[in-house]
Short mmCIF file of C-alpha atoms and ligand atoms in Angstrom, two decimals:
data_model
loop_
_atom_site.label_atom_id
_atom_site.label_comp_id
_atom_site.label_asym_id
_atom_site.label_seq_id
_atom_site.Cartn_x
_atom_site.Cartn_y
_atom_site.Cartn_z
CA MET A 1 -3.53 49.51 101.98
CA SER A 2 -4.85 47.82 105.62
CA ARG A 3 -8.69 47.05 106.41
CA ASP A 4 -11.94 49.72 108.33
CA ARG A 5 -11.48 49.01 111.52
CA LYS A 6 -14.11 46.62 112.98
CA ASP A 7 -16.79 46.48 115.75
CA THR A 8 -13.91 46.35 118.57
CA SER A 9 -16.62 45.91 121.25
CA ALA A 10 -17.24 42.16 119.45
CA ALA A 11 -17.24 39.77 121.88
CA ASP A 12 -13.76 37.32 121.84
CA ILE A 13 -13.84 34.22 120.17
CA LEU A 14 -10.07 33.08 121.20
CA SER A 15 -8.37 34.04 124.39
CA VAL A 16 -5.40 32.95 125.14
CA LYS A 17 -3.64 33.63 128.22
CA GLY A 18 0.19 32.45 129.35
CA LEU A 19 0.82 29.75 126.77
CA LYS A 20 4.31 28.28 126.47
CA LYS A 21 5.35 25.37 124.36
CA TYR A 22 8.64 23.75 125.23
CA PHE A 23 10.14 20.98 123.21
CA PRO A 24 12.54 18.70 125.43
CA ILE A 25 16.39 17.79 123.87
CA GLN A 26 17.07 14.59 124.38
CA LYS A 27 21.08 13.25 124.59
CA GLY A 28 21.65 9.87 125.15
CA PHE A 29 20.97 6.17 124.97
CA LEU A 30 18.46 7.04 127.49
CA ARG A 31 17.41 10.16 126.26
CA ARG A 32 17.59 12.12 129.15
CA VAL A 33 16.26 15.93 128.96
CA VAL A 34 19.19 17.97 128.87
CA GLY A 35 17.26 21.00 127.99
CA TYR A 36 14.49 22.56 126.37
CA THR A 37 13.36 24.47 123.15
CA LYS A 38 11.52 27.04 124.66
CA ALA A 39 9.47 27.89 121.46
CA VAL A 40 6.42 29.42 122.82
CA ASP A 41 7.20 31.34 125.69
CA GLY A 42 4.49 33.22 127.65
CA VAL A 43 2.07 34.57 125.19
CA ASP A 44 -1.44 36.50 125.52
CA PHE A 45 -3.76 37.86 122.83
CA SER A 46 -7.37 37.60 121.61
CA ILE A 47 -9.38 37.58 118.79
CA LYS A 48 -12.85 38.38 118.36
CA LYS A 49 -15.59 37.64 116.18
CA GLY A 50 -15.54 38.29 112.94
CA GLU A 51 -12.05 39.35 113.03
CA THR A 52 -8.46 38.61 111.61
CA LEU A 53 -5.22 38.78 113.41
CA GLY A 54 -2.48 38.46 111.80
CA MET A 55 0.65 37.01 113.25
CA VAL A 56 3.95 38.12 112.20
CA GLY A 57 7.07 36.88 112.58
CA GLU A 58 10.67 35.26 111.37
CA SER A 59 11.35 32.13 110.79
CA GLY A 60 11.89 30.34 113.77
CA SER A 61 9.79 33.05 116.25
CA GLY A 62 6.99 30.40 117.29
CA LYS A 63 4.27 31.49 114.78
CA THR A 64 2.89 28.06 113.70
CA THR A 65 3.76 26.74 116.98
CA VAL A 66 1.25 29.31 118.60
CA GLY A 67 -1.50 27.93 115.64
CA ARG A 68 -0.42 24.25 116.13
CA CYS A 69 -1.46 24.56 119.76
CA ILE A 70 -4.64 25.85 119.34
CA VAL A 71 -5.86 22.85 117.55
CA ARG A 72 -3.96 20.81 119.89
CA VAL A 73 -1.79 19.04 117.34
CA TYR A 74 0.30 19.87 119.67
CA GLU A 75 0.05 20.06 123.90
CA PRO A 76 1.19 23.46 125.44
CA THR A 77 3.38 23.09 128.03
CA GLU A 78 1.52 26.03 130.31
CA GLY A 79 -1.10 28.57 129.70
CA SER A 80 -4.86 28.66 128.99
CA ILE A 81 -6.91 28.73 125.34
CA ARG A 82 -10.53 29.75 125.92
CA PHE A 83 -12.96 29.44 123.16
CA HIS A 84 -16.13 31.60 122.08
CA ALA A 85 -19.44 28.09 122.58
CA ASN A 86 -22.53 28.32 123.60
CA GLY A 87 -22.46 31.33 125.02
CA LYS A 88 -19.36 31.15 127.62
CA MET A 89 -15.73 30.52 127.40
CA ILE A 90 -14.44 27.23 127.27
CA ASP A 91 -10.75 26.29 128.21
CA LEU A 92 -10.44 23.65 125.44
CA LEU A 93 -7.02 22.15 127.04
CA GLU A 94 -9.59 20.77 129.93
CA LEU A 95 -11.50 18.93 126.72
CA LYS A 96 -11.61 14.96 126.45
CA GLY A 97 -13.12 12.83 124.24
CA GLN A 98 -16.32 14.03 123.08
CA GLU A 99 -16.80 17.12 123.80
CA ARG A 100 -13.25 17.84 122.61
CA GLN A 101 -13.84 15.95 119.68
CA GLY A 102 -16.91 18.52 118.95
CA MET A 103 -14.88 21.06 119.47
CA ARG A 104 -12.50 20.09 116.76
CA LYS A 105 -15.23 20.96 113.77
CA LYS A 106 -15.15 25.14 114.75
CA ILE A 107 -11.38 25.75 114.69
CA GLN A 108 -9.79 24.36 111.34
CA MET A 109 -6.22 24.90 110.14
CA LEU A 110 -5.60 26.02 106.77
CA PHE A 111 -1.31 24.98 105.51
CA GLN A 112 0.82 27.01 103.74
CA ASP A 113 1.90 24.21 100.65
CA PRO A 114 -2.02 22.78 99.58
CA PHE A 115 -0.22 20.27 97.81
CA SER A 116 1.15 18.55 100.31
CA SER A 117 -1.72 19.17 102.03
CA LEU A 118 -4.00 17.30 99.85
CA ASN A 119 -4.13 13.55 99.81
CA PRO A 120 -2.88 12.74 95.84
CA ARG A 121 -4.56 9.45 95.59
CA MET A 122 -8.35 10.98 96.67
CA ASN A 123 -10.55 13.05 94.23
CA ILE A 124 -11.51 16.51 95.11
CA MET A 125 -15.34 15.19 96.84
CA ASP A 126 -13.42 12.88 98.70
CA ILE A 127 -10.80 15.62 100.08
CA ILE A 128 -13.55 18.15 100.99
CA THR A 129 -16.29 15.65 102.09
CA GLU A 130 -13.99 13.77 104.18
CA PRO A 131 -13.98 15.62 107.17
CA LEU A 132 -17.82 14.87 106.83
CA VAL A 133 -17.12 11.21 106.70
CA ILE A 134 -15.06 11.99 109.69
CA HIS A 135 -17.40 13.29 111.60
CA LYS A 136 -20.59 11.26 110.51
CA ILE A 137 -22.08 13.95 109.51
CA GLY A 138 -25.23 13.83 106.78
CA ASN A 139 -25.79 10.78 104.16
CA LYS A 140 -23.66 9.77 101.13
CA GLU A 141 -25.75 11.93 98.92
CA GLU A 142 -26.15 15.08 101.49
CA GLN A 143 -22.21 15.18 101.87
CA ARG A 144 -22.04 15.44 97.65
CA GLU A 145 -24.39 18.26 98.10
CA ARG A 146 -22.35 19.96 100.77
CA GLY A 147 -19.03 19.85 98.25
CA LYS A 148 -20.60 20.88 95.42
CA PHE A 149 -21.86 23.83 97.30
CA LEU A 150 -18.38 24.49 98.81
CA LEU A 151 -17.03 23.94 95.27
CA ASP A 152 -18.52 26.69 94.35
CA MET A 153 -18.25 28.81 97.02
CA VAL A 154 -14.72 28.34 96.50
CA GLY A 155 -14.73 29.60 93.18
CA LEU A 156 -14.33 25.53 91.58
CA SER A 157 -16.94 24.65 89.87
CA ALA A 158 -18.76 20.96 90.41
CA ASP A 159 -16.84 19.52 87.04
CA HIS A 160 -14.40 19.37 89.33
CA MET A 161 -14.72 17.23 91.81
CA ASN A 162 -13.66 13.84 90.15
CA MET A 163 -10.05 15.20 89.39
CA TYR A 164 -6.98 14.89 91.52
CA PRO A 165 -4.93 17.10 93.24
CA HIS A 166 -2.42 17.36 90.64
CA GLN A 167 -4.57 17.99 88.06
CA PHE A 168 -4.96 22.18 89.56
CA SER A 169 -2.93 25.55 90.26
CA GLY A 170 -0.95 26.54 93.23
CA GLY A 171 -3.95 28.75 93.64
CA GLN A 172 -6.88 26.56 92.55
CA ARG A 173 -4.93 24.03 95.10
CA GLN A 174 -5.40 26.52 97.97
CA ARG A 175 -9.36 26.75 96.57
CA ILE A 176 -9.53 23.17 97.50
CA GLY A 177 -8.10 23.43 101.13
CA ILE A 178 -10.21 26.38 101.51
CA ALA A 179 -13.34 24.38 100.68
CA ARG A 180 -11.95 21.16 103.23
CA ALA A 181 -11.22 23.65 106.13
CA LEU A 182 -14.89 24.92 105.46
CA SER A 183 -16.58 21.45 105.43
CA LEU A 184 -17.14 21.66 109.36
CA ASN A 185 -18.73 25.40 109.41
CA PRO A 186 -16.06 26.14 111.42
CA GLU A 187 -16.08 29.70 113.51
CA LEU A 188 -11.60 30.10 113.72
CA ILE A 189 -9.12 29.66 111.17
CA ILE A 190 -5.62 29.10 111.44
CA CYS A 191 -4.15 29.78 108.68
CA ASP A 192 -0.67 29.12 108.57
CA GLU A 193 0.73 30.99 105.85
CA PRO A 194 -1.34 29.89 103.10
CA VAL A 195 -0.45 31.98 100.45
CA SER A 196 3.27 31.75 101.18
CA ALA A 197 3.91 29.55 98.02
CA LEU A 198 1.78 30.91 95.11
CA ASP A 199 2.80 33.53 92.75
CA VAL A 200 2.08 36.85 93.98
CA SER A 201 -0.96 38.21 91.11
CA ILE A 202 -2.17 34.38 92.55
CA GLN A 203 -1.35 35.66 96.38
CA ALA A 204 -4.17 38.26 96.24
CA GLN A 205 -7.22 35.95 94.87
CA VAL A 206 -7.01 34.33 97.29
CA LEU A 207 -6.80 36.96 100.54
CA ASN A 208 -9.70 37.55 98.51
CA LEU A 209 -11.65 35.13 97.94
CA LEU A 210 -10.46 34.98 102.63
CA ALA A 211 -11.51 38.48 102.71
CA ASP A 212 -15.26 37.91 100.70
CA LEU A 213 -16.08 33.86 102.85
CA GLN A 214 -14.98 36.13 106.52
CA LYS A 215 -17.52 38.65 105.66
CA GLU A 216 -20.11 35.86 104.13
CA LEU A 217 -19.68 33.66 106.96
CA ASN A 218 -18.56 35.68 109.73
CA LEU A 219 -15.29 33.67 110.05
CA SER A 220 -12.50 34.72 112.34
CA TYR A 221 -9.35 34.36 111.43
CA LEU A 222 -5.62 34.50 112.82
CA PHE A 223 -3.15 34.56 110.08
CA ILE A 224 0.04 33.70 110.13
CA ALA A 225 2.85 34.85 107.80
CA HIS A 226 6.75 35.27 107.90
CA ASP A 227 6.57 39.22 106.73
CA LEU A 228 4.33 42.05 107.13
CA SER A 229 3.76 42.58 103.26
CA VAL A 230 1.15 40.48 102.92
CA VAL A 231 -1.11 40.42 106.68
CA GLU A 232 -1.35 43.94 105.70
CA TYR A 233 -4.36 43.81 103.72
CA ILE A 234 -6.39 40.80 105.45
CA SER A 235 -5.15 41.81 109.10
CA ASP A 236 -7.64 44.09 111.93
CA ARG A 237 -5.07 43.75 114.30
CA ILE A 238 -1.33 42.67 114.36
CA VAL A 239 0.79 40.58 116.78
CA VAL A 240 4.37 40.89 115.96
CA ILE A 241 6.35 37.58 117.42
CA TYR A 242 10.42 36.86 118.05
CA LEU A 243 11.75 33.94 120.24
CA GLY A 244 8.51 32.73 121.28
CA ARG A 245 7.44 35.89 123.30
CA ILE A 246 5.02 38.88 122.02
CA MET A 247 6.86 42.17 121.42
CA GLU A 248 4.25 44.52 119.83
CA ILE A 249 0.08 44.20 118.84
CA ALA A 250 -1.36 46.77 117.59
CA TYR A 251 -4.13 47.90 114.40
CA SER A 252 -2.65 47.51 111.31
CA ASP A 253 -3.29 51.01 110.42
CA VAL A 254 -0.90 51.92 113.69
CA LEU A 255 1.28 49.49 113.23
CA TYR A 256 2.60 50.07 109.34
CA THR A 257 2.21 53.70 110.01
CA GLU A 258 3.58 54.16 114.04
CA PRO A 259 5.67 50.66 114.73
CA ARG A 260 6.61 51.44 118.49
CA HIS A 261 8.98 48.22 118.57
CA PRO A 262 12.64 48.16 116.88
CA TYR A 263 11.72 44.39 115.51
CA THR A 264 8.61 45.66 113.76
CA GLU A 265 10.58 48.55 112.30
CA ALA A 266 13.07 46.19 111.22
CA LEU A 267 10.53 44.51 109.63
CA LEU A 268 8.39 47.02 107.79
CA ALA A 269 12.25 48.09 106.60
CA SER A 270 12.45 45.23 105.07
CA ILE A 271 9.25 45.25 102.72
CA SER A 272 9.59 49.27 102.39
CA LYS A 273 10.92 50.71 99.06
CA TYR A 274 13.80 52.89 99.85
CA GLU A 275 15.87 54.42 97.25
CA ALA A 276 18.99 52.14 96.73
CA GLY A 277 21.81 53.84 98.96
CA SER A 278 19.15 55.58 101.52
CA SER A 279 21.17 55.53 104.50
CA ARG A 280 17.22 55.40 106.05
CA ARG A 281 17.33 51.24 105.30
CA TYR A 282 17.45 49.38 108.30
CA ILE A 283 18.53 45.95 107.54
CA LEU A 284 18.13 43.31 110.06
CA GLU A 285 21.21 41.55 110.62
CA GLY A 286 22.10 37.87 112.24
CA TYR A 287 19.50 35.24 112.84
CA ILE A 288 16.99 34.80 115.69
CA PRO A 289 18.91 33.04 118.13
CA ASP A 290 18.69 29.36 119.22
CA PRO A 291 15.27 29.30 121.49
CA SER A 292 16.68 26.22 123.34
CA ASN A 293 19.51 29.32 124.96
CA PRO A 294 17.35 32.98 124.89
CA PRO A 295 19.69 36.01 125.41
CA ALA A 296 19.21 37.07 128.74
CA GLY A 297 16.84 40.71 129.47
CA CYS A 298 15.05 42.06 126.40
CA VAL A 299 15.16 38.19 124.03
CA PHE A 300 15.61 40.97 120.50
CA HIS A 301 18.69 42.81 122.42
CA THR A 302 21.49 40.73 120.31
CA ARG A 303 20.39 42.41 116.85
CA CYS A 304 18.64 45.51 118.43
CA ARG A 305 20.10 48.95 116.74
CA TYR A 306 18.82 50.75 120.04
CA VAL A 307 20.26 48.29 122.41
CA LYS A 308 21.17 50.08 126.48
CA GLU A 309 22.58 48.22 129.04
CA GLN A 310 19.58 47.48 130.47
CA CYS A 311 18.07 45.69 127.31
CA ARG A 312 20.69 43.52 128.39
CA HIS A 313 19.33 41.93 131.71
CA GLU A 314 15.89 43.36 131.66
CA ASN A 315 12.92 41.45 129.80
CA PRO A 316 11.06 44.31 128.99
CA LEU A 317 6.81 43.86 130.10
CA LEU A 318 3.98 43.76 127.43
CA GLU A 319 2.54 46.71 128.00
CA ALA A 320 -0.44 48.88 126.77
CA HIS A 321 0.94 52.78 125.03
CA GLN A 322 -2.52 53.49 123.97
CA GLU A 323 -6.42 51.10 122.59
CA GLY A 324 -5.48 47.96 121.57
CA ALA A 325 -1.76 48.23 121.33
CA PHE A 326 0.51 47.10 123.59
CA VAL A 327 4.49 46.57 123.07
CA ALA A 328 7.30 45.12 124.73
CA CYS A 329 10.55 47.46 125.10
CA HIS A 330 12.07 49.55 127.51
CA ARG A 331 12.43 52.68 124.86
CA PHE A 332 9.40 52.67 123.47
CA LEU A 333 8.37 56.21 124.97
CA GLU A 334 11.59 57.58 123.66
CA LEU A 335 11.99 56.27 120.17
CA SER A 336 11.20 57.77 117.38
CA LEU A 337 11.01 54.74 114.82
CA SER A 338 9.93 54.09 110.84
CA GLY A 339 6.77 53.39 109.53
CA TYR A 340 6.46 51.42 105.89
CA ASP A 341 7.30 53.61 103.14
CA ALA A 342 5.62 52.86 100.25
CA HIS A 343 7.61 54.82 97.41
FE1 SF4 B 1 16.62 46.95 121.52
FE2 SF4 B 1 16.29 47.40 124.49
FE3 SF4 B 1 13.81 47.61 123.03
FE4 SF4 B 1 14.80 45.45 123.62
S1 SF4 B 1 14.11 46.27 124.93
S2 SF4 B 1 13.50 46.46 121.67
S3 SF4 B 1 16.96 45.79 122.92
S4 SF4 B 1 15.76 49.40 122.86
#
């Protein structure tokens, strides 16, 4: 079940344009650059205030690299990443020194594996308040008070504050990760597969917590996932990404019922419950191609069951086909694709 649509007139909090991230491939004793892995190859999207934008694609699609470029773990090769602050859009890639540091507080990252992202030698209070210490916010007493408040906010208690990460379950550890991400009062959180490592029953609890916190704090999320089963519940709109390029963007309710891109159809088929032996099932065959040597034309053509000659040499542009919806496929007007089948 997808969410009710949010106010579509809300202002953008993030606007990404022409984002590229190429990693050099080096060879030999002199580490000569012999090519580039095009992890992200010209991506445009925006996130509105209070919105969750899901970003979905298989492993190797470039979705995590997009998230890491936004928090500047990776320096983008090209493009702009603009963030709404002090009444205007500021290009994050042009910020340096203090300004860059200041902006870091507003965008936080939540990681997939809560265990490896928490320092095992620090107790929970120290983990949660470390960002306050790094940014020199408040005195020791104020930091502890903030730590207790955050523990309560994520459904843990002050009794937990002297315990260590290994003493918690996976779901509790992700709650600790969320508390830490919230410590600096961010406006945007990049959630990089935050529930993928958790049991299905625990996933729902963490997703509910994220949804509640969003309402309470008017947070915006970029929610990265490798399949469409998790993002449906939490996302307002979804971006489908393949080999570093956007294949489709749509509101969640539209994307699940009326996909316009064959790759979206394939991702939906992989989570649909078809009867055994049903011919309607569309299995996505093969693997995502090597991003250092992407196919010519439509990058999805080597796996697409609707491929025609034009697709092999002409790259389809991302075109608007209805309000808020975009697709990159030569055949989107003529194809009638299957949506999610829950039965
Ligand atoms: Fe398939 Fe062609 Fe559309 Fe690419 S452009 S998704 S190969 S039909």
